[in-house]
Protein backbone atom coordinates (compact mmCIF):
# COMPACT_ATOMS: atom_id res chain seq x y z
CA UNK A 1 -26.66 -1.36 7.67
CA UNK A 2 -27.13 2.35 9.41
CA UNK A 3 -27.76 5.35 6.70
CA UNK A 4 -24.46 7.01 8.62
CA UNK A 5 -21.47 6.56 7.50
CA UNK A 6 -17.75 8.32 8.86
CA UNK A 7 -15.21 9.20 6.19
CA UNK A 8 -11.92 10.87 7.00
CA UNK A 9 -9.60 12.71 4.19
CA UNK A 10 -5.89 13.08 5.19
CA UNK A 11 -3.55 15.24 2.68
CA UNK A 12 -0.86 17.43 2.04
CA UNK A 13 -3.24 20.66 2.15
CA UNK A 14 -3.87 23.00 -0.64
CA UNK A 15 -6.45 25.27 -1.57
CA UNK A 16 -9.44 23.12 -2.56
CA UNK A 17 -9.32 19.83 -0.47
CA UNK A 18 -13.15 21.03 0.77
CA UNK A 19 -14.32 22.03 -2.26
CA UNK A 20 -13.48 18.31 -3.99
CA UNK A 21 -15.06 16.43 -1.61
CA UNK A 22 -17.99 18.12 -0.85
CA UNK A 23 -19.50 17.58 -5.26
CA UNK A 24 -17.96 14.30 -4.81
CA UNK A 25 -20.63 13.61 -2.47
CA UNK A 26 -23.28 16.15 -3.65
CA UNK A 27 -22.76 14.37 -7.02
CA UNK A 28 -24.17 11.08 -5.42
CA UNK A 29 -26.56 12.22 -3.10
CA UNK A 30 -24.48 12.27 -0.31
CA UNK A 31 -25.59 14.60 3.10
CA UNK A 32 -22.53 16.53 5.36
CA UNK A 33 -24.89 16.50 8.66
CA UNK A 34 -21.02 17.51 9.94
CA UNK A 35 -18.04 18.57 9.15
CA UNK A 36 -14.49 18.74 10.90
CA UNK A 37 -11.43 19.84 9.99
CA UNK A 38 -8.06 20.67 11.22
CA UNK A 39 -4.80 21.43 9.55
CA UNK A 40 -1.09 19.54 11.47
CA UNK A 41 1.47 21.31 10.17
CA UNK A 42 1.40 20.71 6.32
CA UNK A 43 -1.07 18.15 6.96
CA UNK A 44 -4.94 18.44 6.52
CA UNK A 45 -7.97 16.48 8.04
CA UNK A 46 -11.75 15.64 8.04
CA UNK A 47 -13.64 13.74 9.50
CA UNK A 48 -17.23 13.88 8.16
CA UNK A 49 -20.65 12.66 9.37
CA UNK A 50 -22.43 11.47 6.12
CA UNK A 51 -26.01 10.22 5.26
CA UNK A 52 -25.91 7.71 2.75
CA UNK A 53 -29.69 7.05 2.56
CA UNK A 54 -30.14 8.43 -0.67
CA UNK A 55 -25.92 7.12 -2.10
CA UNK A 56 -26.23 6.50 -5.72
CA UNK A 57 -23.82 3.57 -5.13
CA UNK A 58 -24.16 0.39 -2.79
CA UNK A 59 -22.20 1.12 0.26
CA UNK A 60 -18.76 -0.64 -0.51
CA UNK A 61 -18.90 0.43 -4.17
CA UNK A 62 -19.28 4.17 -3.18
CA UNK A 63 -16.33 3.84 -0.93
CA UNK A 64 -14.34 1.91 -3.93
CA UNK A 65 -15.22 4.82 -5.74
CA UNK A 66 -14.25 7.42 -3.21
CA UNK A 67 -10.58 5.47 -2.74
CA UNK A 68 -9.90 5.91 -6.27
CA UNK A 69 -11.44 9.06 -6.62
CA UNK A 70 -8.94 10.51 -3.32
CA UNK A 71 -5.96 9.05 -4.97
CA UNK A 72 -6.51 11.10 -8.15
CA UNK A 73 -6.08 14.00 -6.51
CA UNK A 74 -3.39 12.72 -3.37
CA UNK A 75 -5.33 12.23 -0.89
CA UNK A 76 -6.60 9.26 1.36
CA UNK A 77 -10.36 9.35 1.55
CA UNK A 78 -11.79 6.55 3.88
CA UNK A 79 -15.52 5.45 4.60
CA UNK A 80 -17.04 3.46 7.12
CA UNK A 81 -20.11 2.67 8.78
CA UNK A 82 -21.33 4.96 11.73
CA UNK A 83 -21.36 2.20 14.23
CA UNK A 84 -18.75 0.41 13.07
CA UNK A 85 -16.01 3.48 13.08
CA UNK A 86 -17.55 3.96 16.87
CA UNK A 87 -16.39 0.45 18.01
CA UNK A 88 -13.18 0.63 16.41
CA UNK A 89 -12.58 4.16 18.16
CA UNK A 90 -14.14 3.45 22.31
CA UNK A 91 -11.53 4.12 24.48
């Protein structure tokens, strides 16, 4: 499995979302390779390309952890393997 993953974050816009997500990643040794964010009316959306090679948790456990942490913060956070994400989003 690739050490790259794609994270999507969606939630009501508020101050600190990027900082909170970046902190969660840093705490688990996950690097941000690229980031894109956008506001759509009152909703904040973000897509991040991650390098998970040094992640402190197995991918499934990390994904479940982020899902749980996202819920606590009013965010929908999803992590997918980069190859799977690309396959699902081909036109």
